[in-house]
XYZ file of C-alpha atoms in Angstrom:
244
model
C -5.134 -25.238 22.802
C -4.406 -22.238 20.561
C -7.195 -21.721 18.056
C -6.213 -20.920 14.474
C -8.920 -19.068 12.619
C -8.501 -19.765 8.913
C -12.166 -19.921 7.969
C -13.143 -18.090 4.789
C -16.734 -16.759 5.165
C -16.980 -15.753 1.482
C -15.940 -19.109 0.029
C -17.005 -21.168 3.060
C -13.725 -23.015 3.519
C -11.693 -24.192 6.494
C -7.949 -24.821 6.632
C -6.384 -28.124 7.550
C -4.553 -26.244 10.337
C -7.901 -25.231 11.859
C -9.069 -28.833 11.708
C -5.828 -29.973 13.366
C -6.302 -27.406 16.130
C -9.885 -28.563 16.771
C -9.087 -32.269 16.802
C -5.765 -32.127 18.637
C -3.990 -33.746 15.691
C -0.696 -32.569 14.250
C -1.169 -30.386 11.159
C 1.029 -32.639 9.020
C -1.156 -35.617 9.994
C -4.295 -33.808 8.848
C -2.524 -32.738 5.664
C -1.603 -36.370 5.049
C -5.260 -37.362 5.544
C -6.216 -34.691 3.004
C -3.769 -36.157 0.486
C -5.324 -39.595 0.932
C -8.819 -38.142 0.480
C -7.811 -36.251 -2.677
C -6.340 -39.421 -4.126
C -9.459 -41.478 -3.346
C -11.756 -38.822 -4.836
C -9.400 -38.212 -7.781
C -9.130 -34.516 -6.968
C -6.173 -32.264 -7.779
C -4.699 -31.038 -4.444
C -3.338 -27.903 -6.150
C -6.874 -26.572 -6.400
C -7.123 -26.395 -2.597
C -3.712 -24.946 -1.719
C -3.055 -21.422 -0.452
C -0.027 -19.848 1.218
C 0.054 -18.523 4.773
C 2.797 -16.703 6.657
C 3.874 -17.927 10.092
C 3.500 -15.010 12.547
C 6.623 -15.945 14.525
C 9.289 -16.981 12.016
C 7.876 -15.148 8.997
C 8.204 -18.247 6.801
C 5.577 -19.032 4.142
C 3.914 -22.439 4.137
C 1.227 -24.199 2.119
C -2.104 -25.202 3.619
C -5.227 -26.871 2.310
C -8.476 -24.860 2.305
C -11.440 -27.271 2.218
C -15.107 -26.590 1.450
C -17.716 -28.011 3.793
C -18.347 -31.240 1.853
C -14.645 -32.146 1.903
C -14.328 -31.196 5.579
C -17.186 -33.587 6.416
C -15.697 -36.257 4.153
C -12.285 -35.857 5.777
C -13.523 -36.211 9.349
C -15.767 -39.208 8.591
C -13.008 -41.510 9.782
C -12.409 -39.522 12.943
C -14.053 -40.294 16.265
C -17.517 -38.955 17.063
C -16.038 -36.476 19.552
C -13.639 -35.045 16.989
C -16.281 -34.837 14.260
C -18.590 -33.075 16.694
C -15.910 -30.490 17.572
C -15.204 -29.667 13.910
C -18.882 -29.383 12.910
C -19.706 -27.210 15.933
C -16.830 -24.900 15.065
C -18.011 -24.705 11.451
C -21.521 -23.701 12.546
C -20.081 -21.127 14.953
C -18.001 -19.523 12.195
C -20.946 -19.519 9.804
C -23.052 -17.691 12.393
C -20.291 -15.118 12.919
C -20.025 -14.595 9.151
C -23.792 -14.175 8.856
C -23.824 -11.523 11.608
C -21.110 -9.546 9.822
C -23.276 -9.161 6.698
C -24.964 -5.754 6.598
C -28.764 -6.134 6.462
C -30.311 -4.158 3.606
C -33.633 -2.392 4.168
C -36.806 -3.907 2.738
C -37.323 -1.637 -0.258
C -40.754 -3.161 -0.872
C -41.846 -1.455 2.344
C -42.267 2.290 1.536
C -41.830 3.395 5.173
C -38.625 1.382 5.690
C -37.253 2.499 2.326
C -37.987 6.152 3.179
C -36.177 5.836 6.521
C -33.189 4.249 4.782
C -32.958 7.046 2.212
C -33.376 9.698 4.924
C -30.520 8.196 6.949
C -28.335 8.061 3.860
C -29.153 11.700 3.021
C -28.360 12.842 6.581
C -25.067 10.923 6.543
C -24.133 12.544 3.208
C -24.946 16.030 4.544
C -22.852 15.391 7.668
C -19.921 14.172 5.552
C -20.133 17.238 3.279
C -20.210 19.532 6.316
C -17.110 17.851 7.758
C -15.312 18.164 4.415
C -16.197 21.881 4.247
C -14.891 22.436 7.787
C -11.648 20.555 7.116
C -10.963 22.041 3.669
C -9.190 25.226 4.923
C -6.992 23.124 7.222
C -6.179 20.724 4.386
C -5.304 23.652 2.106
C -3.000 25.092 4.767
C -1.284 21.736 5.204
C -0.828 21.431 1.432
C 0.873 24.847 1.400
C 3.200 23.836 4.218
C 3.999 20.525 2.527
C 4.752 22.396 -0.693
C 7.261 24.720 0.929
C 9.036 22.529 3.500
C 11.885 20.249 2.512
C 12.749 22.434 -0.517
C 16.153 24.016 -1.091
C 17.820 26.420 -3.487
C 21.161 25.423 -5.000
C 23.022 27.804 -2.682
C 21.607 26.001 0.375
C 22.438 22.624 -1.178
C 26.007 23.665 -1.893
C 26.447 24.917 1.675
C 24.986 21.680 3.104
C 27.164 19.429 0.929
C 30.276 21.554 1.355
C 30.950 22.606 -2.212
C 31.110 25.977 -3.976
C 27.782 26.989 -5.489
C 29.437 27.711 -8.852
C 31.070 24.247 -8.866
C 27.783 22.553 -8.007
C 25.942 24.393 -10.756
C 28.605 23.515 -13.328
C 28.588 19.869 -12.244
C 24.811 19.631 -12.615
C 24.988 21.316 -16.037
C 27.785 18.981 -17.184
C 25.809 15.932 -16.017
C 22.732 17.319 -17.801
C 20.615 17.508 -14.675
C 19.929 21.210 -15.235
C 20.331 23.818 -17.999
C 19.986 27.566 -18.521
C 16.892 28.736 -20.379
C 16.580 31.724 -22.715
C 16.454 34.063 -19.708
C 19.632 32.441 -18.297
C 17.612 30.968 -15.464
C 18.471 27.472 -14.243
C 15.851 24.845 -15.070
C 15.787 21.068 -14.496
C 15.693 18.560 -17.321
C 12.307 16.816 -17.526
C 13.463 13.418 -16.250
C 14.839 14.918 -13.013
C 11.653 16.894 -12.579
C 9.544 13.775 -13.029
C 11.592 11.597 -10.676
C 11.304 14.151 -7.875
C 14.867 15.500 -7.675
C 13.691 19.021 -8.536
C 10.418 20.866 -8.307
C 9.432 24.067 -10.072
C 7.582 26.681 -8.083
C 5.629 29.358 -9.921
C 6.325 32.990 -9.080
C 3.544 35.564 -8.715
C 2.630 37.289 -11.977
C 5.159 40.040 -12.711
C 4.334 43.041 -14.926
C 7.081 44.722 -16.932
C 6.812 48.460 -16.154
C 8.169 49.422 -19.565
C 6.241 47.083 -21.843
C 3.287 46.158 -19.644
C 3.966 42.501 -20.435
C 2.857 40.075 -17.760
C 4.977 37.055 -17.097
C 5.252 34.166 -14.644
C 8.642 32.652 -13.844
C 9.520 29.146 -12.717
C 11.886 28.932 -9.775
C 13.737 25.635 -9.518
C 13.970 24.080 -6.078
C 15.664 20.900 -4.864
C 13.550 18.419 -2.906
C 14.779 16.558 0.172
C 15.060 13.443 -2.013
C 16.940 15.488 -4.604
C 19.422 16.717 -1.997
C 20.375 13.123 -1.252
C 20.766 12.332 -4.936
C 22.890 15.440 -5.543
C 25.046 14.642 -2.488
C 25.708 11.206 -3.977
C 26.610 12.770 -7.311
C 29.032 15.210 -5.651
C 30.659 12.420 -3.623
C 31.259 10.369 -6.797
C 32.681 13.453 -8.513
C 35.030 14.063 -5.577
C 36.264 10.463 -5.501
C 36.932 10.563 -9.230
C 39.025 13.716 -8.871
C 40.862 12.317 -5.831
C 41.880 9.241 -7.859
C 42.945 11.436 -10.785
C 45.057 13.563 -8.432
């Protein structure tokens, strides 16, 4: 017999499918018995329903989740052997749930409390040491992630198969990008926010004549943005093919 574990250790409930598995009854028979019990006790069945997904067909079904008093009430009419099987299973699951609860130290005992705090302090120190050791590697990975999968418009144009000047004009016409006061191409905010473009900051540049220090933003296209721009170009091409 395949066991179906649908016991909830927090709320102390058992599903009608679990009861069916333990007693050898069909699940719909146990569900019918539950309906009869709810009617006799004047209980609303909706308060005991939850959904579960079948692991094989992926379909979602309803099941009853019963607390201990209703489980015992339900199986009262069953044979002694079946009642015994259900109650034994309930006790077994309760014991498993109890073992999974983390035992807290006795803080009224100074020695035990001191050991607990010492262990916590040592664990914190170990965690901080591991973070310090991994930080340079994480920083290196962040740098790699920031530079890979990024393209300039020239690379995009070459990949898509369109002239760079045509691509730039198309993006300007569609208001994806614009030229700033320095005539540099910049993305409109919405396409920056949705991840089509990303601005990378240049190192600080000093004007030799004026001594003015300035940082420039260099627009780059993300991998996601390349797909979006390819779609835009394809639509533009189809429109011109129809017009021709």
